[in-house]
Amino acid sequence: QNGYAYVAGTGGLYVYDVSVPSNPVLVYSGAASTGGMDIYISGHYLYEVTWGSNTLLIYDINNPALPVLISSTSIPGGYPNKVVVQGKYAYVANYSYPNTSSGSLQIFDVSNPASPINVSTTLLTDSNGPEPQGLAIQGHYVYVSLSSGNGRGIDIFDISNPAMPAKVGYLNYYNINSSTTILGIYPNGRYLYALDNGVHQIIVFDISNPSNITIAKTVSLGTGYAIHATIQGHILYLTTGLSNSIMAFD
């Protein structure tokens, strides 16, 4: 963002000046908490979830070379893995919730970044210890990918009222292919593109009817496994491991 790259690492938060792409320069490293799992930037705030202290951290990044930590909020159950911000709410998916075998979707009101308020907690589909590896928002729906247990698949929640999310859809992909491990998910219009590292493929879900998710197509990645993707216009760009390549799909 604006010539800077932000990285959540095991040792803390790192900021690089990438104005010269061939020569990134580290301009900041800090360890408000270790075990950074995911970050999201909205405006001049950076949101980070960490395993080191099981927290949601919010930084003011007006000066990228000197981020200022303005709040640290505990995540009930711990192991927060993904964070996405839309409007005045931060959405966090975590691996576990007290006294259950489920992970959860937790929503925080961050209209005052110095004092986030947990407005709701909703359990994910119980799949013998689900690991939410993907979290995305489109319109008034939140999509969560579950990558472990016998309930691996996609949960969909209606967040029209963030204080009372309603589960409106779920597809169990484990029953279709037990080797699947869905990681990143990328909704785009009526379709959601899911990276399946277990089978080395892209799964295209039709989400036009959230209560009846269907599979529109699967695309094999050969020996490569998907790491990350982004959609620009009608092109999906994908980085893969093993084959160490960048792939583009129309």
Coordinates of C-alpha atoms in Angstrom, one line a residue:
Q1 CA 0.0 0.0 0.0
N2 CA 1.4 3.4 -1.1
G3 CA 4.8 1.9 -1.7
Y4 CA 5.0 -0.2 1.4
A5 CA 4.6 -3.9 2.1
Y6 CA 3.4 -5.2 5.5
V7 CA 4.3 -8.7 6.7
A8 CA 2.9 -10.6 9.7
G9 CA 5.7 -13.0 10.8
T10 CA 6.5 -15.3 13.7
G11 CA 8.7 -12.5 15.2
G12 CA 6.2 -9.7 14.8
L13 CA 5.2 -7.1 12.3
Y14 CA 7.6 -6.0 9.5
V15 CA 7.3 -3.1 7.1
Y16 CA 9.2 -2.8 3.8
D17 CA 9.7 0.1 1.5
V18 CA 9.0 -1.4 -1.9
S19 CA 9.1 1.8 -3.9
V20 CA 12.0 0.1 -5.8
P21 CA 10.6 -3.4 -6.2
S22 CA 14.0 -4.8 -7.0
N23 CA 15.4 -3.6 -3.7
P24 CA 12.9 -3.8 -0.8
V25 CA 14.1 -2.0 2.3
L26 CA 13.1 -3.0 5.9
V27 CA 12.0 0.2 7.6
Y28 CA 10.3 -1.2 10.7
S29 CA 10.2 -4.4 12.7
G30 CA 8.3 -4.7 16.0
A31 CA 7.0 -7.4 18.2
A32 CA 3.9 -6.3 20.0
S33 CA 3.1 -10.0 19.8
T34 CA 4.7 -12.9 18.1
G35 CA 3.1 -15.5 15.8
G36 CA 1.4 -13.1 13.4
M37 CA -1.1 -15.0 11.2
D38 CA -2.8 -12.5 9.1
I39 CA -3.1 -8.7 8.4
Y40 CA -5.7 -6.5 6.8
I41 CA -5.3 -2.8 6.0
S42 CA -8.2 -0.4 5.9
G43 CA -7.6 3.3 5.6
H44 CA -4.6 4.2 7.8
Y45 CA -5.2 1.3 10.2
L46 CA -3.6 -2.1 10.1
Y47 CA -5.3 -5.0 11.8
E48 CA -3.3 -8.1 12.8
V49 CA -4.3 -11.4 14.4
T50 CA -1.6 -13.3 16.3
W51 CA -1.2 -16.7 17.9
G52 CA 1.6 -15.4 20.3
S53 CA -1.0 -13.7 22.5
N54 CA -4.2 -14.7 20.8
T55 CA -5.1 -11.1 20.1
L56 CA -6.4 -8.7 17.5
L57 CA -3.9 -5.8 17.2
I58 CA -4.7 -2.5 15.6
Y59 CA -2.0 -0.2 14.5
D60 CA -2.1 3.4 13.1
I61 CA 0.2 3.3 10.0
N62 CA 0.0 7.0 9.1
N63 CA 3.8 6.8 9.3
P64 CA 4.6 3.4 7.8
A65 CA 8.1 3.5 9.2
L66 CA 6.7 3.8 12.7
P67 CA 3.4 2.0 13.2
V68 CA 1.7 2.9 16.5
L69 CA -0.1 0.1 18.4
I70 CA -3.4 1.6 19.6
S71 CA -5.2 -1.5 20.9
S72 CA -4.8 -5.1 21.7
T73 CA -8.0 -7.2 22.1
S74 CA -8.1 -10.8 23.4
I75 CA -9.8 -13.4 21.1
P76 CA -11.9 -15.9 23.1
G77 CA -10.8 -19.4 22.4
G78 CA -7.5 -18.3 20.9
Y79 CA -5.8 -19.2 17.6
P80 CA -7.2 -16.4 15.4
N81 CA -6.2 -17.2 11.9
K82 CA -7.9 -14.7 9.6
V83 CA -9.1 -11.1 9.7
V84 CA -11.1 -9.0 7.3
V85 CA -12.4 -5.5 7.8
Q86 CA -15.5 -4.0 6.2
G87 CA -16.9 -0.7 7.3
K88 CA -16.8 -0.4 11.0
Y89 CA -16.5 -4.1 11.7
A90 CA -13.5 -6.5 11.9
Y91 CA -14.3 -10.2 11.2
V92 CA -12.0 -12.8 12.8
A93 CA -12.0 -16.5 12.2
N94 CA -10.3 -18.6 14.9
Y95 CA -9.5 -22.3 15.4
S96 CA -11.2 -22.9 18.7
Y97 CA -13.9 -21.7 21.0
P98 CA -14.2 -22.5 24.7
N99 CA -16.0 -25.7 25.6
T100 CA -16.6 -26.8 22.0
S101 CA -14.8 -28.6 19.2
S102 CA -15.6 -25.8 16.8
G103 CA -13.9 -22.7 15.5
S104 CA -15.8 -19.5 15.4
L105 CA -16.5 -16.3 13.5
Q106 CA -16.1 -13.3 15.8
I107 CA -17.2 -9.8 14.9
F108 CA -15.8 -6.7 16.5
D109 CA -17.0 -3.1 16.3
V110 CA -13.8 -1.1 15.5
S111 CA -15.5 2.3 15.0
N112 CA -13.2 3.3 17.9
P113 CA -10.0 1.5 17.0
A114 CA -8.6 2.2 20.5
S115 CA -11.4 0.1 22.1
P116 CA -12.8 -2.7 19.8
I117 CA -16.1 -4.3 21.1
N118 CA -17.0 -7.9 20.4
V119 CA -20.6 -7.7 19.1
S120 CA -21.1 -11.4 18.2
T121 CA -19.5 -14.9 18.2
T122 CA -20.9 -17.6 15.9
L123 CA -19.7 -21.2 15.9
L124 CA -18.4 -22.6 12.6
T125 CA -19.6 -26.0 11.3
D126 CA -18.4 -28.6 13.8
S127 CA -16.0 -30.8 11.8
N128 CA -13.9 -32.4 14.6
G129 CA -11.7 -29.3 15.0
P130 CA -12.2 -27.1 11.9
E131 CA -9.3 -24.9 10.8
P132 CA -10.6 -21.8 9.1
Q133 CA -8.0 -21.1 6.5
G134 CA -10.0 -18.7 4.3
L135 CA -12.1 -15.7 5.1
A136 CA -13.7 -13.3 2.6
I137 CA -16.6 -10.9 2.4
Q138 CA -18.8 -10.0 -0.5
G139 CA -21.8 -7.8 -0.1
H140 CA -23.6 -8.9 3.1
Y141 CA -22.2 -12.4 3.1
V142 CA -19.1 -13.8 4.9
Y143 CA -17.4 -16.9 3.5
V144 CA -15.2 -19.2 5.7
S145 CA -13.3 -22.2 4.4
L146 CA -12.8 -25.1 6.7
S147 CA -9.7 -27.2 6.0
S148 CA -9.6 -30.0 8.5
G149 CA -11.9 -32.7 10.0
N150 CA -14.7 -34.5 8.2
G151 CA -16.6 -31.3 7.7
R152 CA -14.1 -29.6 5.3
G153 CA -15.9 -27.2 3.1
I154 CA -17.4 -23.7 3.0
D155 CA -19.6 -21.9 5.5
I156 CA -21.7 -18.9 4.5
F157 CA -23.1 -16.3 6.9
D158 CA -25.5 -13.4 6.3
I159 CA -24.0 -10.4 8.2
S160 CA -26.8 -7.9 7.4
N161 CA -26.9 -7.6 11.2
P162 CA -23.3 -8.1 12.4
A163 CA -24.6 -8.6 16.0
M164 CA -26.6 -11.6 14.8
P165 CA -24.9 -13.4 11.9
A166 CA -27.1 -16.1 10.4
K167 CA -25.6 -19.2 8.7
V168 CA -27.4 -19.5 5.4
G169 CA -25.2 -22.0 3.5
Y170 CA -22.7 -24.8 3.9
L171 CA -21.1 -27.3 1.5
N172 CA -19.3 -30.3 2.8
Y173 CA -16.5 -30.9 0.2
Y174 CA -15.0 -33.7 2.3
N175 CA -17.9 -36.0 1.3
I176 CA -17.0 -35.2 -2.4
N177 CA -13.3 -35.7 -2.0
S178 CA -11.8 -36.6 1.4
S179 CA -8.3 -35.5 0.3
T180 CA -9.4 -31.9 -0.1
T181 CA -7.8 -29.1 2.0
I182 CA -9.4 -25.7 1.1
L183 CA -7.2 -22.7 2.0
G184 CA -7.8 -19.3 0.4
I185 CA -11.2 -18.3 -1.0
Y186 CA -12.0 -15.5 -3.4
P187 CA -15.6 -14.6 -4.1
N188 CA -16.2 -12.7 -7.4
G189 CA -19.8 -12.1 -8.4
R190 CA -21.8 -15.4 -8.5
Y191 CA -18.7 -17.5 -8.2
L192 CA -16.2 -18.3 -5.4
Y193 CA -12.8 -19.6 -6.2
A194 CA -11.2 -21.9 -3.6
L195 CA -7.6 -23.1 -3.5
D196 CA -7.5 -26.8 -2.7
N197 CA -4.0 -27.8 -1.6
G198 CA -5.0 -31.4 -0.8
V199 CA -5.9 -32.2 -4.4
H200 CA -3.8 -29.4 -6.1
Q201 CA -6.8 -27.7 -7.8
I202 CA -9.0 -24.7 -8.0
I203 CA -12.6 -25.4 -7.1
V204 CA -15.1 -23.0 -8.6
F205 CA -18.3 -22.8 -6.5
D206 CA -21.5 -21.2 -7.7
I207 CA -22.7 -19.1 -4.8
S208 CA -25.6 -17.4 -6.5
N209 CA -27.9 -19.2 -4.1
P210 CA -26.1 -19.2 -0.8
S211 CA -28.4 -21.9 0.7
N212 CA -27.6 -24.2 -2.2
I213 CA -23.9 -24.0 -3.0
T214 CA -22.9 -26.0 -6.0
I215 CA -19.6 -26.9 -7.8
A216 CA -19.4 -25.2 -11.2
K217 CA -15.9 -26.5 -12.1
T218 CA -12.6 -27.8 -10.9
V219 CA -9.3 -26.9 -12.5
S220 CA -6.2 -29.1 -11.9
L221 CA -2.9 -27.4 -11.0
G222 CA -0.9 -30.5 -11.9
T223 CA 2.0 -31.0 -9.4
G224 CA 1.7 -27.4 -8.1
Y225 CA -0.2 -26.5 -5.0
A226 CA -1.8 -23.1 -4.6
I227 CA -0.3 -20.5 -2.2
H228 CA -2.1 -17.3 -2.9
A229 CA -4.4 -15.7 -5.5
T230 CA -5.8 -12.4 -6.5
I231 CA -8.5 -11.4 -9.0
Q232 CA -8.1 -8.4 -11.3
G233 CA -11.0 -7.9 -13.7
H234 CA -11.7 -11.2 -15.3
I235 CA -8.3 -12.7 -14.6
L236 CA -7.3 -14.8 -11.6
Y237 CA -3.6 -14.8 -10.8
L238 CA -2.2 -17.6 -8.7
T239 CA 1.2 -18.4 -7.2
T240 CA 2.0 -22.1 -6.7
G241 CA 4.6 -24.2 -4.8
L242 CA 6.5 -27.2 -6.1
S243 CA 6.2 -25.9 -9.7
N244 CA 7.3 -22.4 -8.4
S245 CA 5.2 -20.6 -11.0
I246 CA 2.7 -17.8 -11.5
M247 CA -0.5 -18.9 -13.3
A248 CA -3.2 -16.8 -14.8
F249 CA -6.8 -18.0 -15.5
D250 CA -9.6 -16.2 -17.5

